[in-house]
Tab-separated table of C-alpha atoms in Angstrom:
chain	number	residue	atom	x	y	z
A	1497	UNK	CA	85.610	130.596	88.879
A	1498	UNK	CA	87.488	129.971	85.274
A	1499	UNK	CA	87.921	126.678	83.831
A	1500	UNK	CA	91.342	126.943	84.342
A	1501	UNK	CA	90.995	128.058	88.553
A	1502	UNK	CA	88.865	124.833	88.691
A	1503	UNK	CA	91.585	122.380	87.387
A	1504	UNK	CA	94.250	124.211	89.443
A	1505	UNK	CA	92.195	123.848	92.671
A	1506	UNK	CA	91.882	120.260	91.280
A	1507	UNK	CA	94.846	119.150	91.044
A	1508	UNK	CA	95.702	121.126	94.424
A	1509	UNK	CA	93.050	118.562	96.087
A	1510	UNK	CA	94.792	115.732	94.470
A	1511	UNK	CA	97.962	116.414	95.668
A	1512	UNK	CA	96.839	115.442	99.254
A	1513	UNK	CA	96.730	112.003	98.178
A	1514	UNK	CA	100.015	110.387	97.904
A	1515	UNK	CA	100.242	107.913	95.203
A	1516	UNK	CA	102.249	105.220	97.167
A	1517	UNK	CA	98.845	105.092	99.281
A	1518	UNK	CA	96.562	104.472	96.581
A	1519	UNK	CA	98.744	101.754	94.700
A	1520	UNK	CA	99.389	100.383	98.321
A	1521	UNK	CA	95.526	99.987	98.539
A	1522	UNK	CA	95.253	98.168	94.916
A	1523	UNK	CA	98.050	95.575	96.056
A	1524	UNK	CA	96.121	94.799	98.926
A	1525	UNK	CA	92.825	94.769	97.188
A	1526	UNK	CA	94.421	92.684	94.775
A	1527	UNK	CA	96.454	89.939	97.335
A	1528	UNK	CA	92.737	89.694	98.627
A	1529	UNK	CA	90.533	89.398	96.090
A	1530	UNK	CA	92.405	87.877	93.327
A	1531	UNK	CA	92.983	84.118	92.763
A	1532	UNK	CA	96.179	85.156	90.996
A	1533	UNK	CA	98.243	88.067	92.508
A	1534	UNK	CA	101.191	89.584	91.192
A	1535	UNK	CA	104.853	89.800	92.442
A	1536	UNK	CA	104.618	92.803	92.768
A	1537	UNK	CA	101.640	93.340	95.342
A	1538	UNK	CA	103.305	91.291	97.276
A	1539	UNK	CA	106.501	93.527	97.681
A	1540	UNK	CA	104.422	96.544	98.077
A	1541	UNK	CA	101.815	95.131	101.077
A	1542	UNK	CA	104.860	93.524	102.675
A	1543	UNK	CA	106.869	96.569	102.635
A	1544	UNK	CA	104.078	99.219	103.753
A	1545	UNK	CA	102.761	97.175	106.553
A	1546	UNK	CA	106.318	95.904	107.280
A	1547	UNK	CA	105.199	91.952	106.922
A	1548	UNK	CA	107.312	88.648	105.683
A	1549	UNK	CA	106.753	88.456	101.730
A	1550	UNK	CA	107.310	84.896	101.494
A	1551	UNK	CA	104.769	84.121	104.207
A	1552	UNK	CA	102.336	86.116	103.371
A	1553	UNK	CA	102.746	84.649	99.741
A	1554	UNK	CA	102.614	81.008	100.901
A	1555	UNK	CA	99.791	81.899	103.416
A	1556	UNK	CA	97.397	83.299	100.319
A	1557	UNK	CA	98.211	80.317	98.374
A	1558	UNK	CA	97.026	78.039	101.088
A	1559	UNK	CA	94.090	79.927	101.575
A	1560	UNK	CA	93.060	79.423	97.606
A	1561	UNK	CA	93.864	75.937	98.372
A	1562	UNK	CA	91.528	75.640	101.600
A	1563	UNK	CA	89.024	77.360	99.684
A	1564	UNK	CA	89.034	75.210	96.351
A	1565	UNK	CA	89.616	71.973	98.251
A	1566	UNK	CA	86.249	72.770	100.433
A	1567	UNK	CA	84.310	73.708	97.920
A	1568	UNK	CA	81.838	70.969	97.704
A	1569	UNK	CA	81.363	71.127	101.493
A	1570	UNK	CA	81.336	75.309	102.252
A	1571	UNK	CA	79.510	77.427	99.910
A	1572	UNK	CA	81.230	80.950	99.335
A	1573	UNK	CA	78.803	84.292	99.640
A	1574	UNK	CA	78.191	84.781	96.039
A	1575	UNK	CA	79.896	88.360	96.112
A	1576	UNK	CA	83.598	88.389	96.640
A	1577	UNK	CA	84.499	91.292	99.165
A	1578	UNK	CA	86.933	91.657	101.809
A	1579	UNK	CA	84.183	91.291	104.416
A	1580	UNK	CA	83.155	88.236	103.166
A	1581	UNK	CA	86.951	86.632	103.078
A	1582	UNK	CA	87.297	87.760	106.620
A	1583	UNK	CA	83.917	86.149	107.709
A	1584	UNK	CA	84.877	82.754	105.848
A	1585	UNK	CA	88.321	82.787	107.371
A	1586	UNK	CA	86.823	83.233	110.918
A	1587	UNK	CA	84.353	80.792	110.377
A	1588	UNK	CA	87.024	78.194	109.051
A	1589	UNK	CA	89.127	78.955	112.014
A	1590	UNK	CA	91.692	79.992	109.475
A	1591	UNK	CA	92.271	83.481	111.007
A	1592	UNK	CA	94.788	81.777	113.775
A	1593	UNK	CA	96.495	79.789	111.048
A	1594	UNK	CA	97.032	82.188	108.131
A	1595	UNK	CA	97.174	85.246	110.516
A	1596	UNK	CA	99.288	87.757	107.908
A	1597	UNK	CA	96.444	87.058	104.998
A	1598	UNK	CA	93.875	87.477	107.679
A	1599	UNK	CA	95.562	90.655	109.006
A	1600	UNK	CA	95.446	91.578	105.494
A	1601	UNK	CA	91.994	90.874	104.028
A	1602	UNK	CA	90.957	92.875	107.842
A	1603	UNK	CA	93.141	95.761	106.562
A	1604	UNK	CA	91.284	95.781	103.506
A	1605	UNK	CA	88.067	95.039	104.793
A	1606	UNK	CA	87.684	98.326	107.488
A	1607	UNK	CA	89.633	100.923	105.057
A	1608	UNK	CA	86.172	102.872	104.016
A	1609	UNK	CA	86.097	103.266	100.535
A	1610	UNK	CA	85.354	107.105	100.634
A	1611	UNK	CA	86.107	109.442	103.579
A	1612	UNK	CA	82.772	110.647	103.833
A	1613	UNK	CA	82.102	108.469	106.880
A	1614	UNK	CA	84.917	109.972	108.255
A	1615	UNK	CA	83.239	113.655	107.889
A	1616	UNK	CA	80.595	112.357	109.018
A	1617	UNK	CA	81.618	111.453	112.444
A	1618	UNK	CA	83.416	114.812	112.876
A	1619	UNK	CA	80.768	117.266	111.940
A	1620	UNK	CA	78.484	115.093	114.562
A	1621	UNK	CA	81.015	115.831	117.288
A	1622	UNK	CA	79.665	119.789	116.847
A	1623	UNK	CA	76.680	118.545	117.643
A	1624	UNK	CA	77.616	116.633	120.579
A	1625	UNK	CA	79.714	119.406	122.122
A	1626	UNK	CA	77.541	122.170	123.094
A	1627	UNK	CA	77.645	124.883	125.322
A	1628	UNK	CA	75.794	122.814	128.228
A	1629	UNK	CA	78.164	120.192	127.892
A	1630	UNK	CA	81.525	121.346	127.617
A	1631	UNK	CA	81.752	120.405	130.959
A	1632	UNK	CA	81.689	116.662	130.798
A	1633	UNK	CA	85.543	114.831	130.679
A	1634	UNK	CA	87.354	113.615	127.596
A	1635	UNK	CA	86.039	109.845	128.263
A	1636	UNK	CA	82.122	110.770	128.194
A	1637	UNK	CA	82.815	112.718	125.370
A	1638	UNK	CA	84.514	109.691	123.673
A	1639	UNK	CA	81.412	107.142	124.538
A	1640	UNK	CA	79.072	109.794	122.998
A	1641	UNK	CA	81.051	110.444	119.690
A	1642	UNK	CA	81.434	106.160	119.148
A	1643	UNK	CA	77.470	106.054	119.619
A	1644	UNK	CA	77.128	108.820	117.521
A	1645	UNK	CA	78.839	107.086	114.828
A	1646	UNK	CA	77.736	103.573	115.187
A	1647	UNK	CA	74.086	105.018	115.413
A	1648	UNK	CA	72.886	102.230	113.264
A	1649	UNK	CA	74.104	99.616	116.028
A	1650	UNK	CA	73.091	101.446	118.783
A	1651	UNK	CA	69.426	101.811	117.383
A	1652	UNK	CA	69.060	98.232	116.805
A	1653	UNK	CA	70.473	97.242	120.283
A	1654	UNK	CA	68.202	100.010	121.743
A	1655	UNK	CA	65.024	98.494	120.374
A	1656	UNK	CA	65.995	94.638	120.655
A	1657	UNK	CA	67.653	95.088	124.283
A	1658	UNK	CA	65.752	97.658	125.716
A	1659	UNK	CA	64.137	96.238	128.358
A	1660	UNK	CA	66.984	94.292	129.596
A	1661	UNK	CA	69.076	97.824	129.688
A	1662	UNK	CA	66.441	99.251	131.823
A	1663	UNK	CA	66.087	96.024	134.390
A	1664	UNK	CA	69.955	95.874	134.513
A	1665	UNK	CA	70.566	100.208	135.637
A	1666	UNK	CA	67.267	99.429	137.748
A	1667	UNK	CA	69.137	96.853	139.689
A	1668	UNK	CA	72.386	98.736	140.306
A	1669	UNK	CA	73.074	100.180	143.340
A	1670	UNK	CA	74.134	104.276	143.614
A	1671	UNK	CA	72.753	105.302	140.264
A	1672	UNK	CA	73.412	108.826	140.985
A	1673	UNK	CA	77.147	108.392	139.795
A	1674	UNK	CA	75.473	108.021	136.395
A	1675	UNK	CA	74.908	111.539	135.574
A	1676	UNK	CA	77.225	113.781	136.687
């Protein structure tokens, strides 16, 4: 493959992103994150996600408000992240109040920031559906992909919980419905 062949089949792979998505995602990163956010983000978050400009405008300046005005009493994670607003918002009960900034900093907060996650939790789905089980319905098939991909959180459940799994499916009654 030429020089040339590789920046053509470059730009062909950049072409599947559209632009409006990625300056979409800097608005919102930037209504979020920033103390001081600019008209425009505002215009382009409220128009993609179809919410009130004005309100989600006067509901980020409250939050920077909240947050400067609680200072003394609430001390901020040191690293700024969408996460981390979300998690001070909840624990402020500020998600009912301010629920378009909330809905926002959530949006921004569970985009991934590559899609390899994503590829991830399709090529394990190859693994999951084998020839012995191409048998089981769409809804088993759906619980085993979502373990699958949470396999972190299922691990740590499995060894803090274990024993209460097994001493609650010991006390059920007509277990064999379990594994067909």
């Amino acid at each position: 493959m030429t020089i040339l062949e590789a920046l053509l089949h470059y730009e062909d792979e950049l072409e599947r992103f559209d632009v409006d998505d990625q300056s979409v995602l800097c608005a919102l990163g930037d209504i979020v994150l920033n103390e001081s956010t600019a008209a425009t983000s505002y215009d382009k978050v409220a128009e993609y996600y179809d919410l009130d400009r004005d309100i989600l405008e006067a509901e980020k300046k409250s939050f920077v408000n909240f947050r400067e005005q609680s200072k003394q009493a609430i001390t901020l994670d040191s690293g700024h992240s969408a996460t981390n607003v979300v998690k001070y918002m909840y624990a402020n009960d500020q998600h009912d109040i301010l629920c378009t900034y909330y809905k926002c900093a959530c949006i921004l907060a569970t985009i991934p920031a590559t899609s390899c996650s994503a590829e991830r939790a399709f090529s394990g789905l190859r693994r999951l559906k084998t020839y012995l089980r191409n048998t089981m319905g769409q809804g088993r098939l759906n619980n085993l992909a979502i373990l699958n991909i949470e396999r972190g959180f299922t691990n740590r459940v499995m060894q803090e919980q274990m024993d209460d799994i097994i001493n609650i499916f010991g006390r059920r009654r007509g277990r064999k419905s379990y594994f067909h």
